[in-house]
PDB file of C-alpha atoms in Angstrom:
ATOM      1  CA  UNK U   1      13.777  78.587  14.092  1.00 64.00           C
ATOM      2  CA  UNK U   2      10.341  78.995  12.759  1.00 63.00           C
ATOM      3  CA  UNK U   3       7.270  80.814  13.671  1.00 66.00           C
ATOM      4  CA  UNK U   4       4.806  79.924  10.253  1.00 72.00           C
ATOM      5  CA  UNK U   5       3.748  76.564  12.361  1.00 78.00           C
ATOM      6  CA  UNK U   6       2.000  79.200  15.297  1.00 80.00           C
ATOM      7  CA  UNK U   7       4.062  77.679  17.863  1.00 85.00           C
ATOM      8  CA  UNK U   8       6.122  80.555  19.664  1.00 87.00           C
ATOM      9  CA  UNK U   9       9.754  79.359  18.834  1.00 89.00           C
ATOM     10  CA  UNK U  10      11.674  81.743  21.450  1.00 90.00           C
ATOM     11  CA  UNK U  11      15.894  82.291  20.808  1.00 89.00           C
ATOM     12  CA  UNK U  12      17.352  83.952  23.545  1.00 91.00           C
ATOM     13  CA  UNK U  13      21.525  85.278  23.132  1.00 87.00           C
ATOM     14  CA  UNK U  14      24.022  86.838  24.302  1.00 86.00           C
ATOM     15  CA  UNK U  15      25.776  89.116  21.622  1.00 81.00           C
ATOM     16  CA  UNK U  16      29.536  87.863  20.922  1.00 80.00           C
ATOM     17  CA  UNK U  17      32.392  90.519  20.076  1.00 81.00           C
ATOM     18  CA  UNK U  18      32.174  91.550  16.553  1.00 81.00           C
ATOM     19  CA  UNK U  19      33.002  88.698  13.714  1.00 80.00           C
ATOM     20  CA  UNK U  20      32.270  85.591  16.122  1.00 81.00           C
ATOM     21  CA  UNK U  21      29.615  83.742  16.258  1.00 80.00           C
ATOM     22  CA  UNK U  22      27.526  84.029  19.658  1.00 80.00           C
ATOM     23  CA  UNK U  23      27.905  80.562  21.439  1.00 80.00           C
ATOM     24  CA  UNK U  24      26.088  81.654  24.468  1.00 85.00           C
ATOM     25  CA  UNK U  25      22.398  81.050  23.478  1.00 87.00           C
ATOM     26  CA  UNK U  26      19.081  79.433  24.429  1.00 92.00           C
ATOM     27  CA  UNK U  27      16.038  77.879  22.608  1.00 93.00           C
ATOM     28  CA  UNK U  28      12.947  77.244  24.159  1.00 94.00           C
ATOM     29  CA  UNK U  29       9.643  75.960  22.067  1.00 91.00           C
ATOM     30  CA  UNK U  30       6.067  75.523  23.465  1.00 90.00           C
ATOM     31  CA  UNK U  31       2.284  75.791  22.932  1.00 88.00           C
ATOM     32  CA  UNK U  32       2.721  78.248  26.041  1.00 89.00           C
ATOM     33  CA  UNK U  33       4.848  81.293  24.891  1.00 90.00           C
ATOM     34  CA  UNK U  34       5.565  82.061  28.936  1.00 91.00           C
ATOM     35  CA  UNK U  35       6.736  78.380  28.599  1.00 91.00           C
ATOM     36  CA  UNK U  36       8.735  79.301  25.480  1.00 92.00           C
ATOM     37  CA  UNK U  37      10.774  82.140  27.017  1.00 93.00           C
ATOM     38  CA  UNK U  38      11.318  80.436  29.754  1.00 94.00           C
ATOM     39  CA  UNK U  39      12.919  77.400  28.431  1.00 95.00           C
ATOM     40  CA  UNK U  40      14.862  79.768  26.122  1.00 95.00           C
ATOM     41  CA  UNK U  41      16.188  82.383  28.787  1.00 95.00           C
ATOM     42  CA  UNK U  42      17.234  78.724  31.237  1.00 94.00           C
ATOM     43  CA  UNK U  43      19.261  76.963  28.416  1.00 93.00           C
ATOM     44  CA  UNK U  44      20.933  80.552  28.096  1.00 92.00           C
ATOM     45  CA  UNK U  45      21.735  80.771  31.821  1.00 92.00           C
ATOM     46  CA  UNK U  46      23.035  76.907  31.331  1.00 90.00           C
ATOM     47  CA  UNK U  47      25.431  77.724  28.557  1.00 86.00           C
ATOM     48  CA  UNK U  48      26.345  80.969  29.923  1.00 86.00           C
ATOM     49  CA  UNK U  49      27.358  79.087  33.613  1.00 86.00           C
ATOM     50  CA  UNK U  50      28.738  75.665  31.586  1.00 82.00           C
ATOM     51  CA  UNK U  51      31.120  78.291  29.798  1.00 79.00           C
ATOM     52  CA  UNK U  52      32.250  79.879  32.265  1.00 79.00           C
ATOM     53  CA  UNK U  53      33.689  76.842  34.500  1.00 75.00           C
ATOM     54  CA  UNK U  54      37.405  77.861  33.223  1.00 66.00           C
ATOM     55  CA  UNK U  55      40.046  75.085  33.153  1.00 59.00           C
ATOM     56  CA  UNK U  56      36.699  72.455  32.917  1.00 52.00           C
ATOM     57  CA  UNK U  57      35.438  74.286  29.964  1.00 56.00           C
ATOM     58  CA  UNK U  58      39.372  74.544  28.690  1.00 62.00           C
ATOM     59  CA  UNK U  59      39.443  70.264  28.955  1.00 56.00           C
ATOM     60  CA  UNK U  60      36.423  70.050  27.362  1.00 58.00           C
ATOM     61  CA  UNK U  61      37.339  72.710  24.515  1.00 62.00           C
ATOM     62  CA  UNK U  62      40.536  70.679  23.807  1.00 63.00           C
ATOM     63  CA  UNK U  63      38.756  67.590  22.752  1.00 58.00           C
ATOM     64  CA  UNK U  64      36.147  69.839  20.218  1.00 61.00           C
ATOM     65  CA  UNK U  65      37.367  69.394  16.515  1.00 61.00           C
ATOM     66  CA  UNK U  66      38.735  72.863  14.941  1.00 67.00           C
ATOM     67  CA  UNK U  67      35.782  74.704  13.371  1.00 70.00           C
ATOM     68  CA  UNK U  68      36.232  76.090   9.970  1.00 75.00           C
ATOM     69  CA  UNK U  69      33.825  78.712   8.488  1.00 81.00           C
ATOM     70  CA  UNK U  70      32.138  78.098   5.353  1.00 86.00           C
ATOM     71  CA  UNK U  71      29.583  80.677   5.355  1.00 88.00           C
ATOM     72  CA  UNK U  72      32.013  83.737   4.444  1.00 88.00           C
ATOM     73  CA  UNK U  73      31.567  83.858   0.942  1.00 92.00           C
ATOM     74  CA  UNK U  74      27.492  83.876   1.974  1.00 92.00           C
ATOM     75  CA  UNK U  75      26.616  87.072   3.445  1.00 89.00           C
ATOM     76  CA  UNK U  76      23.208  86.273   4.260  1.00 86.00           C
ATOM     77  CA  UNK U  77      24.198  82.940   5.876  1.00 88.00           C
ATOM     78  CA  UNK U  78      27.228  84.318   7.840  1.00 86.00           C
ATOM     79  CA  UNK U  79      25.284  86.908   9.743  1.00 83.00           C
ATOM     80  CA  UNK U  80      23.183  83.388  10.597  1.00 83.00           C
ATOM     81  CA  UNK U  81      26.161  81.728  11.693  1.00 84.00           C
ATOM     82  CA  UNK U  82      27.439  84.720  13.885  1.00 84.00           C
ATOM     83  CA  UNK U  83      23.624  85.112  14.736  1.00 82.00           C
ATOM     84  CA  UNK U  84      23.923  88.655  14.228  1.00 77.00           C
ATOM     85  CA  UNK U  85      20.513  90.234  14.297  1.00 77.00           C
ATOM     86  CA  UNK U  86      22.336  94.209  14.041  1.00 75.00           C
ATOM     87  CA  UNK U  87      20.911  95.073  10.654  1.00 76.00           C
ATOM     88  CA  UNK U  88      17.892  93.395  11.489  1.00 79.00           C
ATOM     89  CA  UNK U  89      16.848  95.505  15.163  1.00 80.00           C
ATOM     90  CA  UNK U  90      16.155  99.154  13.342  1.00 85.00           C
ATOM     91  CA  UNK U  91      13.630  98.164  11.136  1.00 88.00           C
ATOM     92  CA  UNK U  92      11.906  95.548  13.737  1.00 85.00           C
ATOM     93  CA  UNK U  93       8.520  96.409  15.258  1.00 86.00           C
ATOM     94  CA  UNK U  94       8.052  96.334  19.244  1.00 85.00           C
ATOM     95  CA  UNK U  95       4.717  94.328  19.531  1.00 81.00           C
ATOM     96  CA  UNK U  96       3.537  93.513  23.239  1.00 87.00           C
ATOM     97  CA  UNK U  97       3.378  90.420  24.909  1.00 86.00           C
ATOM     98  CA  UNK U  98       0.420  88.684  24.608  1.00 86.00           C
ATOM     99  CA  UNK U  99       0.475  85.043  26.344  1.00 86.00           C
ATOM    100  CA  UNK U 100      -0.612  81.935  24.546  1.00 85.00           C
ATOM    101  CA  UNK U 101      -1.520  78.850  26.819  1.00 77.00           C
ATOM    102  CA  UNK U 102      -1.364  75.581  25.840  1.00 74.00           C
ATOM    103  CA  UNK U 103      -4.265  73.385  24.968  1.00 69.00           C
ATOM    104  CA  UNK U 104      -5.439  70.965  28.308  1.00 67.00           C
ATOM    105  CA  UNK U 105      -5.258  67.683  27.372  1.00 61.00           C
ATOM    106  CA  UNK U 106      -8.017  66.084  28.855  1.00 59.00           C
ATOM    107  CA  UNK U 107      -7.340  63.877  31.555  1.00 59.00           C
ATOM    108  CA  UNK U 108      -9.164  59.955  31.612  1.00 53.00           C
ATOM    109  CA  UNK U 109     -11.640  59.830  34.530  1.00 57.00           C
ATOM    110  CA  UNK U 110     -12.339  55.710  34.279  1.00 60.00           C
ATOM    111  CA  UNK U 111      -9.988  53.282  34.086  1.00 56.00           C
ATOM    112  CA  UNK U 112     -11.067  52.058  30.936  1.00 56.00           C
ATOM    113  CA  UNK U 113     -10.531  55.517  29.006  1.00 60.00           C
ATOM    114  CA  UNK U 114      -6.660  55.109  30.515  1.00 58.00           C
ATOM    115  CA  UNK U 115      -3.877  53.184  28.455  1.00 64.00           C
ATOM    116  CA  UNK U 116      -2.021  50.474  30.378  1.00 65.00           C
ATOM    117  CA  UNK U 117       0.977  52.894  31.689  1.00 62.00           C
ATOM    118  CA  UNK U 118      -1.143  55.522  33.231  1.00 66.00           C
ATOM    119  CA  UNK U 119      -3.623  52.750  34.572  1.00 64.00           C
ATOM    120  CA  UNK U 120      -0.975  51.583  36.562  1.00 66.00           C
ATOM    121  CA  UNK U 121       0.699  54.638  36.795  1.00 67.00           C
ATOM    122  CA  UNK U 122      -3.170  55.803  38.743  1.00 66.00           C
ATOM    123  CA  UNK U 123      -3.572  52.338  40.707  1.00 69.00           C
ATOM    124  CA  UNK U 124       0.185  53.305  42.351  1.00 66.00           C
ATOM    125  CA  UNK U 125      -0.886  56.454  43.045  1.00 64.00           C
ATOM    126  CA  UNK U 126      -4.618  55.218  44.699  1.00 62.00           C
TER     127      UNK U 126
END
C-alpha cells in the first residue's frame, strides 16, 4: 500500500489473535476515496463470508501449501506480515473525512471522436 501517488489506497482488517497474521482483510484503490473504502470494506465482507463456509473452507485449506514464516528475525517486517498496526494507533492522528471524486472522463458526442468498440458499442444502443 501506498499513499505518495495521491490516490487514496484504503486497507480495511479484521485484527487476528495475537502472533497471527490477520487473513481477513480488504483493499480497495480509487480516484474516489468513497470508492476506495468501499471496495476495501466489500473484499473484507468477501473474505470474512468465504472463511467462514466451514468444511468448504476446510477442502480448500487442505490443498494450500504449509506456510513458513520468514519475517521473525525482522521485527519491522513481521508486524507487516501479522499486519499489526498496535504500536502504530497511539501516536496516529484522527483527520476527518474529506471526499475526493474522480476526474469525468469526457464522454465522445460524434461518432467520429468514438474508437471502433464504443462506436458500435453506441450504434447497439441507438
Amino acid at each position: 500500500m501506498t499513499s505518495d501517488l495521491g490516490v487514496p489506497a484504503i486497507l480495511a482488517y479484521l485484527p487476528a489473535p495475537d502472533g497471527e497474521p490477520a487473513r481477513i482483510r480488504g483493499c480497495g484503490t480509487s480516484l474516489s476515496r468513497h470508492y476506495a473504502i468501499a471496495r476495501a470494506v466489500s473484499e473484507l465482507v468477501q473474505v470474512h463470508l468465504a472463511s467462514s463456509l466451514g468444511d468448504l473452507h476446510a477442502a480448500f485449506a487442505a490443498m494450500a501449501p504449509d506456510r513458513h514464516d520468514w519475517t521473525t528475525p525482522y521485527p519491522a517486517l513481521h508486524a507487516c506480515y501479522l499486519a499489526d498496526f498496535g504500536t502504530r494507533l497511539a501516536g496516529a492522528v484522527p483527520v476527518p473525512y474529506r471526499d475526493t471524486d474522480a476526474p469525468h472522463r469526457r464522454r465522445p458526442s460524434r461518432p467520429a471522436d468514438r474508437g471502433p468498440l464504443q462506436g458500435r458499442l453506441h450504434a447497439v444502443a441507438a
